[in-house]
Structure formats: structure tokens, C-alpha cells
Backbone as numpy.savetxt, mean C-alpha at the origin, in Angstrom:
# Nx Ny Nz CAx CAy CAz Cx Cy Cz
-21.15 -3.44 3.51 -20.16 -2.40 2.81 -19.82 -2.91 1.46
-19.67 -2.06 0.52 -19.42 -2.46 -0.87 -18.02 -2.72 -1.09
-17.66 -2.40 -2.49 -16.37 -2.61 -2.91 -15.94 -3.98 -2.95
-16.75 -4.93 -3.53 -16.39 -6.21 -3.39 -15.63 -6.94 -4.53
-15.17 -6.18 -5.39 -14.34 -6.59 -6.50 -12.87 -6.68 -6.11
-12.17 -7.74 -6.65 -10.82 -8.03 -6.22 -9.85 -6.96 -6.91
-8.74 -6.75 -6.28 -7.76 -5.80 -6.81 -6.49 -6.58 -7.41
-5.66 -5.93 -8.04 -4.58 -6.59 -8.76 -3.60 -7.21 -7.82
-3.46 -6.68 -6.65 -2.48 -7.03 -5.73 -2.90 -8.30 -4.98
-4.19 -8.58 -4.90 -4.71 -9.72 -4.24 -4.41 -11.06 -4.95
-3.98 -12.01 -4.17 -3.80 -13.36 -4.73 -4.78 -14.29 -3.94
-5.65 -14.85 -4.75 -6.64 -15.78 -4.04 -5.92 -17.01 -3.48
-6.36 -17.35 -2.21 -5.88 -18.54 -1.66 -6.63 -18.95 -0.38
-6.25 -19.99 0.23 -6.86 -20.55 1.41 -5.85 -20.84 2.48
-4.73 -20.01 2.58 -3.78 -20.15 3.56 -4.17 -19.75 5.00
-3.50 -20.06 5.95 -3.76 -19.60 7.27 -3.74 -18.06 7.39
-2.91 -17.34 6.58 -2.81 -15.95 6.62 -4.09 -15.36 5.97
-4.47 -15.91 4.84 -5.75 -15.58 4.17 -6.97 -15.57 5.15
-6.92 -16.63 5.90 -8.15 -16.93 6.78 -8.18 -15.96 8.00
-7.10 -15.19 8.32 -7.07 -14.36 9.54 -8.13 -13.14 9.28
-8.79 -12.65 10.29 -9.53 -11.58 10.22 -8.81 -10.31 9.74
-9.33 -9.47 8.83 -8.67 -8.28 8.23 -8.14 -7.33 9.28
-8.87 -7.03 10.32 -8.35 -6.06 11.27 -7.16 -6.53 12.04
-7.04 -7.91 12.26 -5.75 -8.47 12.93 -4.64 -8.27 11.99
-4.75 -8.43 10.61 -3.66 -8.32 9.81 -3.19 -6.81 9.61
-4.28 -5.91 9.62 -3.90 -4.46 9.58 -3.08 -4.14 10.75
-3.54 -4.48 11.90 -2.78 -4.21 13.14 -1.41 -4.71 13.13
-1.27 -6.05 12.72 0.06 -6.67 12.70 0.95 -5.96 11.71
0.50 -5.69 10.50 1.36 -4.95 9.48 1.85 -3.58 10.07
0.86 -2.83 10.74 1.21 -1.59 11.15 2.26 -1.68 12.38
2.00 -2.68 13.18 3.00 -2.83 14.29 4.29 -3.21 13.80
4.39 -4.03 12.74 5.63 -4.46 12.14 6.36 -3.28 11.57
5.66 -2.42 10.85 6.38 -1.28 10.27 6.89 -0.38 11.28
6.07 -0.12 12.43 6.59 0.71 13.44 7.91 0.13 14.16
7.93 -1.15 14.38 9.11 -1.90 14.86 10.35 -1.68 13.92
10.07 -1.90 12.62 11.12 -1.69 11.66 11.73 -0.31 11.56
10.86 0.64 11.57 11.21 2.07 11.54 11.98 2.39 12.86
11.65 1.85 13.93 12.30 2.17 15.25 13.62 1.60 15.44
14.04 0.66 14.47 15.30 -0.12 14.68 16.45 0.88 14.25
17.49 0.90 14.97 18.71 1.70 14.48 19.19 1.21 13.19
19.66 2.25 12.34 20.06 1.80 10.95 21.38 0.98 11.02
22.15 1.11 12.17 23.38 0.41 12.19 23.31 -1.12 12.48
22.05 -1.49 12.89 21.84 -2.97 13.24 21.46 -3.61 11.84
22.39 -3.86 11.07 22.19 -4.41 9.75 21.56 -5.81 9.87
22.10 -6.51 10.82 21.70 -7.95 11.02 20.15 -8.05 11.40
19.67 -7.05 12.01 18.33 -7.07 12.55 17.38 -6.92 11.16
17.81 -6.12 10.36 16.94 -5.88 9.00 16.99 -7.32 8.25
18.15 -8.00 8.31 18.05 -9.22 7.58 17.09 -10.27 8.30
17.05 -10.24 9.66 16.15 -11.07 10.28 14.70 -10.72 9.94
14.41 -9.42 9.83 13.14 -8.88 9.49 12.76 -9.49 8.03
13.66 -9.50 7.19 13.40 -9.97 5.89 13.13 -11.54 5.93
13.88 -12.21 6.78 13.51 -13.70 6.97 12.09 -13.91 7.46
11.69 -12.97 8.48 10.40 -13.12 8.95 9.31 -12.85 7.89
9.50 -11.87 7.12 8.49 -11.62 5.98 8.56 -12.80 5.00
9.82 -13.41 4.74 9.71 -14.47 3.75 9.01 -15.71 4.30
9.13 -15.88 5.71 8.53 -17.05 6.38 6.98 -16.81 6.22
6.56 -15.55 6.51 5.13 -15.24 6.35 4.64 -15.43 5.01
5.37 -14.99 4.00 4.93 -15.20 2.67 4.89 -16.68 2.26
5.73 -17.54 2.88 5.72 -18.94 2.57 4.50 -19.56 3.28
4.06 -19.05 4.48 2.92 -19.61 5.04 1.65 -19.18 4.25
1.65 -17.98 3.75 0.54 -17.44 2.89 0.54 -17.92 1.55
1.48 -18.74 1.19 1.61 -19.35 -0.18 1.68 -18.30 -1.20
2.34 -17.22 -0.99 2.63 -16.13 -1.93 3.94 -16.33 -2.59
4.07 -16.61 -3.88 5.34 -16.85 -4.57 6.21 -15.66 -4.56
7.61 -15.95 -4.46 8.54 -14.83 -4.32 8.43 -13.91 -5.57
8.20 -14.50 -6.74 8.21 -13.66 -7.98 7.01 -12.77 -7.93
5.88 -13.15 -7.39 4.72 -12.31 -7.25 4.96 -11.14 -6.40
5.67 -11.49 -5.21 5.92 -10.34 -4.27 7.02 -9.50 -4.81
7.95 -9.98 -5.43 9.17 -9.11 -5.94 8.66 -8.15 -7.07
7.74 -8.67 -7.89 7.31 -7.81 -9.12 6.58 -6.62 -8.53
5.82 -6.82 -7.41 5.11 -5.72 -6.80 5.79 -4.74 -6.03
7.12 -5.18 -5.69 8.06 -4.34 -4.90 8.56 -3.27 -5.85
8.41 -3.33 -7.17 9.02 -2.33 -8.05 8.32 -0.99 -7.80
7.28 -0.96 -7.09 6.60 0.39 -6.73 7.51 1.28 -5.99
8.57 0.71 -5.33 9.38 1.49 -4.57 10.61 2.11 -5.40
10.64 1.97 -6.71 11.71 2.42 -7.56 12.07 3.89 -7.31
11.02 4.80 -7.16 11.35 6.25 -6.90 12.27 6.37 -5.65
11.89 5.71 -4.62 12.65 5.79 -3.40 14.01 5.13 -3.55
14.22 4.22 -4.39 15.47 3.59 -4.70 16.33 4.60 -5.40
15.71 5.34 -6.36 16.46 6.29 -7.08 16.94 7.46 -6.07
16.06 7.87 -5.19 16.41 8.94 -4.24 17.55 8.45 -3.32
17.45 7.24 -2.89 18.53 6.68 -2.02 19.83 6.64 -2.67
19.94 6.29 -3.96 21.23 6.22 -4.73 21.85 7.49 -4.80
21.08 8.53 -4.91 21.65 9.93 -4.97 22.30 10.49 -3.65
21.64 9.86 -2.53 22.23 10.40 -1.20 23.55 10.39 -0.95
24.31 9.33 -1.28 25.77 9.32 -1.03 26.58 10.34 -1.80
26.06 10.83 -2.92 26.70 11.83 -3.82 26.48 13.28 -3.34
25.33 13.55 -2.77 24.88 14.92 -2.37 25.05 15.28 -0.96
25.14 14.19 -0.07 25.12 14.40 1.35 26.61 14.95 1.76
26.55 15.76 2.82 27.95 16.28 3.31 28.46 15.39 4.38
29.65 15.89 4.83 30.26 15.06 5.93 31.50 14.36 5.43
31.93 13.31 6.31 33.12 12.53 5.99 32.91 11.75 4.73
33.93 11.64 3.91 33.69 10.92 2.68 34.72 9.81 2.51
34.21 8.77 1.69 35.07 7.66 1.44 35.16 7.49 -0.05
36.13 6.81 -0.59 36.38 6.62 -2.05 36.07 5.12 -2.36
35.05 4.97 -3.20 34.61 3.51 -3.60 34.65 3.55 -5.02
35.53 2.67 -5.67 35.65 2.55 -7.16 35.85 3.85 -7.72
36.67 4.67 -7.18 36.95 6.03 -7.78 35.90 7.10 -7.45
34.85 6.66 -6.75 33.83 7.74 -6.48 33.96 8.23 -5.06
33.72 9.53 -4.89 33.73 10.04 -3.63 32.36 10.10 -3.03
32.14 9.30 -2.00 30.80 9.14 -1.42 30.83 9.69 0.10
29.75 10.14 0.50 29.53 10.60 1.84 29.17 9.40 2.69
29.86 9.33 3.88 29.52 8.34 4.80 28.14 8.44 5.39
27.73 9.58 5.77 26.38 9.91 6.19 25.36 9.66 5.16
25.74 9.83 3.92 24.80 9.48 2.77 24.68 8.11 2.57
25.74 7.30 2.71 25.68 5.81 2.57 24.75 5.23 3.65
25.01 5.76 4.90 24.09 5.25 5.96 22.59 5.67 5.70
22.45 6.93 5.23 21.08 7.29 4.90 20.53 6.57 3.83
21.25 6.26 2.75 20.72 5.43 1.65 20.32 4.05 2.10
21.18 3.47 3.00 20.81 2.10 3.50 19.57 2.23 4.51
19.48 3.24 5.11 18.34 3.36 6.07 17.03 3.43 5.24
17.06 4.21 4.20 15.75 4.37 3.29 15.52 3.07 2.58
16.53 2.45 1.98 16.34 1.23 1.28 15.79 0.06 2.18
16.42 -0.18 3.30 16.14 -1.30 4.24 14.73 -1.11 4.81
14.47 0.02 5.42 13.19 0.29 6.01 12.04 0.36 5.05
12.38 1.06 3.91 11.37 1.34 2.92 10.98 -0.06 2.20
11.86 -0.85 1.88 11.77 -2.15 1.22 10.90 -3.09 2.08
11.21 -3.12 3.47 10.53 -3.91 4.37 9.04 -3.43 4.62
8.98 -2.17 4.60 7.63 -1.70 4.85 6.74 -1.93 3.61
7.21 -1.65 2.43 6.50 -1.93 1.22 6.25 -3.48 1.18
7.12 -4.27 1.48 6.97 -5.78 1.32 5.83 -6.22 2.33
5.73 -5.67 3.46 4.75 -5.98 4.40 3.40 -5.51 3.95
3.36 -4.33 3.25 2.11 -3.83 2.72 1.69 -4.67 1.49
2.52 -5.08 0.75 2.20 -5.85 -0.41 1.78 -7.23 0.04
2.34 -7.83 1.11 1.90 -9.03 1.65 0.51 -8.97 2.20
0.23 -7.87 2.87 -1.07 -7.59 3.50 -2.14 -7.52 2.26
-1.83 -6.83 1.24 -2.72 -6.64 0.14 -2.90 -7.98 -0.72
-1.78 -8.82 -0.63 -1.82 -10.00 -1.34 -2.80 -11.13 -0.70
-2.98 -11.05 0.53 -3.70 -11.92 1.29 -5.15 -11.47 1.82
-5.46 -10.15 1.54 -6.68 -9.62 2.01 -7.43 -8.86 0.88
-8.64 -9.09 0.64 -9.45 -8.46 -0.41 -9.81 -6.99 0.00
-10.08 -6.17 -0.92 -10.37 -4.65 -0.76 -11.55 -4.61 0.22
-12.61 -5.41 0.02 -13.73 -5.29 0.98 -13.49 -5.64 2.35
-12.56 -6.73 2.50 -12.18 -7.07 3.82 -11.33 -5.99 4.56
-10.45 -5.39 3.68 -9.57 -4.30 4.22 -10.50 -3.10 4.83
-11.56 -2.81 4.05 -12.36 -1.80 4.56 -13.15 -2.12 5.86
-13.59 -3.42 5.90 -14.24 -3.99 7.03 -13.28 -3.98 8.26
-11.90 -4.25 7.99 -10.98 -4.18 9.06 -10.72 -2.82 9.50
-10.57 -1.81 8.57 -10.42 -0.37 9.02 -11.68 -0.01 9.92
-12.78 -0.41 9.55 -14.05 -0.12 10.32 -14.03 -0.69 11.70
-13.59 -1.97 11.74 -13.47 -2.58 12.93 -12.45 -1.99 13.88
-11.40 -1.40 13.27 -10.35 -0.73 14.10 -10.71 0.66 14.44
-11.95 1.03 14.28 -12.54 2.41 14.62 -11.89 3.55 13.90
-11.46 3.30 12.55 -11.15 4.38 11.74 -12.32 5.24 11.60
-12.19 6.59 11.55 -13.33 7.40 11.36 -14.29 6.97 10.12
-15.57 6.76 10.38 -16.40 6.16 9.43 -16.41 6.97 8.01
-16.19 8.38 8.16 -16.15 9.12 6.89 -15.03 8.73 6.05
-13.87 8.47 6.62 -12.74 8.11 5.84 -12.95 6.76 5.17
-13.51 5.81 5.97 -13.85 4.40 5.35 -14.81 4.51 4.21
-15.82 5.40 4.27 -16.71 5.47 3.24 -16.08 6.06 2.07
-15.27 7.17 2.28 -14.63 7.81 1.10 -13.75 6.76 0.35
-12.95 5.93 1.20 -12.14 4.88 0.64 -12.95 3.92 -0.16
-14.15 3.58 0.41 -15.01 2.62 -0.26 -15.48 3.10 -1.67
-15.90 4.43 -1.63 -16.44 4.96 -2.96 -15.23 5.10 -3.99
-14.04 5.46 -3.53 -12.93 5.48 -4.33 -12.66 4.26 -5.01
-12.68 3.13 -4.28 -12.42 1.80 -4.72 -13.54 1.38 -5.72
-14.84 1.62 -5.32 -15.97 1.21 -6.11 -16.03 1.93 -7.51
-15.74 3.21 -7.48 -15.99 4.07 -8.76 -14.63 4.34 -9.45
-13.58 3.87 -8.95 -12.27 4.02 -9.64 -12.29 3.42 -11.06
-12.82 2.18 -11.15 -12.96 1.48 -12.38 -13.98 2.17 -13.32
-14.94 2.73 -12.73 -16.03 3.51 -13.56 -15.34 4.73 -14.19
-14.63 5.37 -13.42 -13.93 6.65 -14.06 -12.93 6.16 -14.95
-12.17 5.11 -14.79 -11.12 4.65 -15.66 -11.84 4.32 -16.97
-13.01 3.63 -16.93 -13.69 3.16 -18.15 -14.24 4.33 -18.97
-14.64 5.43 -18.19 -15.16 6.65 -18.82 -13.98 7.38 -19.51
-12.71 7.32 -18.94 -11.57 7.89 -19.71 -11.28 7.01 -20.86
-11.40 5.77 -20.83 -11.10 4.92 -22.00 -11.99 5.21 -23.11
-13.40 5.41 -22.77 -14.32 5.79 -23.86 -13.98 7.14 -24.46
-13.63 8.03 -23.65 -13.34 9.37 -24.28 -12.03 9.38 -25.11
-11.04 8.54 -24.73 -9.93 8.31 -25.57 -10.21 7.64 -26.89
-11.06 6.61 -26.94 -11.55 6.01 -28.11 -12.27 7.06 -28.97
-13.10 7.89 -28.31 -13.93 8.86 -29.10 -12.95 9.93 -29.85
-11.82 10.32 -29.06 -10.89 11.25 -29.75 -10.20 10.59 -30.89
-9.75 9.34 -30.63 -9.01 8.62 -31.70 -9.76 8.34 -32.93
-11.10 8.10 -32.70 -12.02 7.83 -33.87 -12.23 8.97 -34.74
-11.94 10.18 -34.15 -12.12 11.51 -34.90 -10.74 11.93 -35.38
-9.80 11.03 -35.26 -8.42 11.36 -35.92 -7.47 12.14 -34.95
-7.84 12.25 -33.72 -7.00 12.98 -32.76 -5.79 12.15 -32.27
-4.66 12.73 -32.16 -3.48 12.06 -31.61 -2.56 13.17 -30.93
-2.35 12.96 -29.61 -1.67 13.99 -28.88 -0.19 13.84 -29.29
0.42 14.87 -29.97 1.78 14.78 -30.38 2.71 15.93 -29.91
2.08 16.87 -29.13 2.88 17.85 -28.60 2.13 18.92 -27.81
2.82 20.06 -27.45 2.14 20.95 -26.58 0.98 21.58 -27.11
0.79 21.62 -28.43 -0.31 22.19 -29.03 -1.73 21.43 -28.85
-1.42 20.26 -28.44 -2.62 19.35 -28.10 -2.99 19.27 -26.75
-2.33 19.97 -25.88 -2.59 19.97 -24.55 -3.90 20.57 -24.17
-4.33 21.52 -24.98 -5.68 22.16 -24.75 -6.83 21.13 -24.86
-6.74 20.27 -25.87 -7.74 19.24 -26.07 -7.72 18.27 -24.81
-6.53 17.89 -24.38 -6.41 17.07 -23.37 -7.08 17.65 -21.96
-6.74 18.98 -21.82 -7.29 19.70 -20.73 -8.77 19.80 -20.68
-9.32 20.07 -21.92 -10.75 20.11 -22.00 -11.42 18.68 -21.78
-10.68 17.58 -22.14 -11.16 16.23 -21.77 -11.12 16.01 -20.29
-10.07 16.47 -19.67 -10.04 16.25 -18.16 -11.09 17.03 -17.48
-11.36 18.25 -17.97 -12.52 19.09 -17.42 -13.85 18.34 -17.52
-14.06 17.96 -18.78 -15.29 17.07 -19.01 -15.43 15.79 -18.13
-14.34 15.24 -17.93 -14.31 14.04 -17.11 -14.64 14.43 -15.67
-14.15 15.51 -15.18 -14.35 15.96 -13.80 -15.92 16.35 -13.74
-16.48 17.08 -14.69 -17.86 17.39 -14.60 -18.69 16.15 -14.46
-18.46 15.17 -15.47 -19.18 13.91 -15.48 -19.08 13.19 -14.15
-17.85 13.17 -13.47 -17.70 12.45 -12.30 -18.45 13.18 -11.21
-18.48 14.46 -11.18 -19.06 15.15 -10.25 -20.70 15.04 -10.24
-21.18 15.04 -11.52 -22.57 14.86 -11.67 -23.11 13.45 -11.39
-22.12 12.50 -11.68 -22.46 11.10 -11.29 -22.51 10.85 -9.82
-21.51 11.64 -9.06 -21.54 11.57 -7.66 -22.80 12.13 -7.10
-23.37 13.26 -7.62 -24.44 13.90 -7.12 -25.77 12.84 -7.34
-25.75 12.15 -8.53 -26.91 11.24 -8.74 -26.68 10.16 -7.80
-25.58 9.67 -7.55 -25.40 8.38 -6.65 -25.87 8.88 -5.11
-25.42 10.08 -4.78 -25.79 10.53 -3.46 -27.24 10.70 -3.36
-28.06 11.27 -4.26 -29.49 11.37 -4.24 -30.10 9.98 -4.15
-29.59 9.16 -4.94 -30.15 7.71 -4.96 -29.93 7.05 -3.60
-28.86 7.25 -2.90 -28.59 6.71 -1.52 -29.48 7.36 -0.67
-29.72 8.68 -0.65 -30.54 9.43 0.27 -32.02 8.83 0.13
-32.39 8.67 -1.06 -33.84 8.22 -1.42 -34.01 6.73 -0.86
-32.86 6.10 -0.58 -33.01 4.70 0.01 -32.71 4.65 1.44
-32.65 5.80 2.14 -32.54 5.80 3.57 -31.22 6.08 4.15
-30.15 6.48 3.20 -28.86 6.79 3.69 -28.89 7.99 4.59
-28.19 7.87 5.77 -28.25 8.89 6.73 -26.86 9.35 7.28
-25.76 9.02 6.46 -24.44 9.33 6.85 -23.53 8.26 7.24
-24.02 7.09 7.26 -23.19 5.88 7.67 -23.77 4.63 6.80
-22.75 3.82 6.48 -23.09 2.58 5.64 -23.52 1.53 6.67
-24.42 0.63 6.27 -24.70 -0.45 7.07 -23.65 -1.56 7.05
-23.34 -2.18 8.20 -22.37 -3.18 8.24 -23.09 -4.56 8.07
-22.76 -5.19 6.93 -23.34 -6.60 6.62 -22.63 -7.70 7.42
-21.34 -7.65 7.23 -20.48 -8.71 7.90 -19.70 -8.06 9.02
-19.93 -8.54 10.15 -19.23 -8.06 11.38 -17.88 -8.93 11.51
-16.74 -8.33 11.34 -15.49 -9.01 11.49 -14.97 -9.14 12.92
-14.94 -10.32 13.37 -14.56 -10.62 14.85 -13.38 -11.52 14.75
-12.54 -11.59 15.82 -11.29 -12.24 15.87 -11.13 -12.86 17.31
-10.68 -14.17 17.34 -10.58 -14.87 18.58 -9.11 -14.45 19.13
-8.75 -14.97 20.38 -7.50 -14.76 20.87 -6.37 -15.47 20.13
-6.79 -16.67 19.65 -5.78 -17.44 18.92 -5.53 -16.77 17.50
-6.46 -16.16 16.81 -6.24 -15.38 15.63 -5.49 -14.19 15.95
-5.72 -13.45 17.03 -4.88 -12.30 17.27 -3.45 -12.76 17.57
-3.25 -13.94 18.29 -1.93 -14.42 18.63 -1.25 -14.82 17.32
-1.92 -15.26 16.35 -1.25 -15.76 15.07 -0.84 -14.57 14.30
-1.78 -13.53 14.26 -1.46 -12.32 13.45 -0.25 -11.61 14.02
-0.29 -11.45 15.42 0.78 -10.60 16.01 2.12 -11.33 16.27
2.14 -12.57 15.68 3.44 -13.30 15.77 4.54 -12.62 15.02
4.25 -12.08 13.83 5.22 -11.35 13.07 5.75 -10.16 13.77
4.88 -9.11 14.14 5.46 -7.95 14.89 6.08 -8.30 16.26
5.51 -9.47 16.90 6.03 -9.87 18.11 7.57 -10.22 18.01
7.73 -11.06 16.92 9.17 -11.56 16.64 9.99 -10.32 16.41
9.55 -9.46 15.57 10.34 -8.25 15.18 10.60 -7.45 16.45
9.68 -7.27 17.45 9.84 -6.62 18.66 10.93 -7.19 19.44
10.99 -8.58 19.64 12.06 -9.30 20.33 13.37 -8.91 19.81
13.42 -8.78 18.38 14.79 -8.50 17.64 15.23 -7.11 17.99
14.27 -6.12 17.99 14.68 -4.81 18.20 15.14 -4.61 19.81
14.44 -5.42 20.64 14.82 -5.33 22.06 16.25 -5.87 22.30
16.53 -6.95 21.53 17.95 -7.54 21.62 18.89 -6.45 21.13
18.56 -5.71 19.95 19.40 -4.74 19.44 19.63 -3.60 20.48
18.72 -3.24 21.16 18.89 -2.19 22.16 19.69 -2.60 23.27
19.48 -3.95 23.78 20.37 -4.50 24.84 21.77 -4.58 24.48
22.02 -5.03 23.20 23.44 -5.20 22.71 24.07 -3.86 22.51
23.26 -2.77 22.06 23.89 -1.51 21.77 24.10 -0.72 23.02
């Protein structure tokens, strides 16, 4: 399976986490997120322990805190949504620093921030320790529909190609004196987008014909078979396992 080039989120390393099979890390990340989402929002201390577990995993993976925190900026839109919730939600209200805030809105904002941040952090940590090609192999090993895996593979492989095509089109426009300054230039940009779509479609047709001529019959050959031992599964599931213990304690105490 293709898509062998590294992505920006990946951090090369030789840690125990890097060495785990990709499908075990995918399963562990998914299980951890499920446990986090299932935790009652009132269990504040549980979310703090989840953050400690992620920090410990990042330390084992030798992923610096700065590297992780910079990539958490992707959740800024969710943060903005959470900040507005105490102001627009209805129900009982409290006054904080002269502001009238909804109690339900405050709990809702905390729920979004805590669970969203932990979920994004787990995903970033997964991407930081697993190459794209390995992620695709892991998805295939977890029996994700082959068609979806192939679509993801082609998106990754040709994403840079399309981006480079856009860059060349922009340079061509600028070399002819074009500069988008307002609504009146949207027509040119729309025509460029249409031309890019046609070029991408035609490229896809050529690639498909080339694959068919080389024996493609609807499925990609698996070059590397990703397998995992019981010890590797145990290591990978240590994170969601510890999180599950925490949520069980929360339920017992609640």
C-alpha cells in the first residue's frame, strides 16, 4: 500500500510507542476516547487523571510538550464555541466578575473543553508516533472497508500533487499581473477552481487506467502485514485500560 511520505504531525522516533503495531495504537486511541466521552462531566478529577495518563504516554513516546501543545491549536473553533455557551444557554444563572452566566452553559463549556481537548490530544499523539502509511495498514488490519482505505490512501498520496498544481496556477496568475483584491476578482478564482477540478478529474482517470492496465481489480496488494503479539496489545491497551479503571471508580463513587 502506498502513501509512504511522512506528514507534518509525525515526529520520527524509536520509542516503545513508535514501535507498537499501528492497529493496536488505533484501537487504543479509539477506546480511550470512548472512555473519556462516557465519563460524567461532573467528575472533574477524572479528567485531570486522563490528562496525566496522556502526559505519561507522551513522555514514553518522547514527544515534547511544546510539539503536542502547538498541534492542539486545531481545536480553537471548539474553544470559541465553548466560551459562548455560558452566555447563550438558559436556566439558572450565576454572576462572575459582573457577568451573568448560565450554570448549565458553564457545565456544557467544561464538558466540551475537557473531552474535546483530551480527544484531540490522543489523536495528535497517535499521529505523532505513527506514519500515514502505517495508519492505513492499521485501518486495513482492523477490517475497515477496503474501499474507504483505498480512498484515504489516494487522498494522502495525491493531496500534495493537487496542492502543487494550485501553487503553479497561482504563480501563473501572479506572473500575468493578477492580484485578488475584491469581489470582482472572484470570477477568475472560480474559473481557476473549475480548471483545477477538471485537471484533477482527468488525472484520476489516467491513474485509474494505468492501474487497470497493471492488473488492478478493485483491491490494493498488501506488502507489509501488520501483526501484533499479546505483549504489544497489552502495552497499547494500558492507556484505555487505566482510563476505564478511573471511570469505573467514578461510577462506584457516584
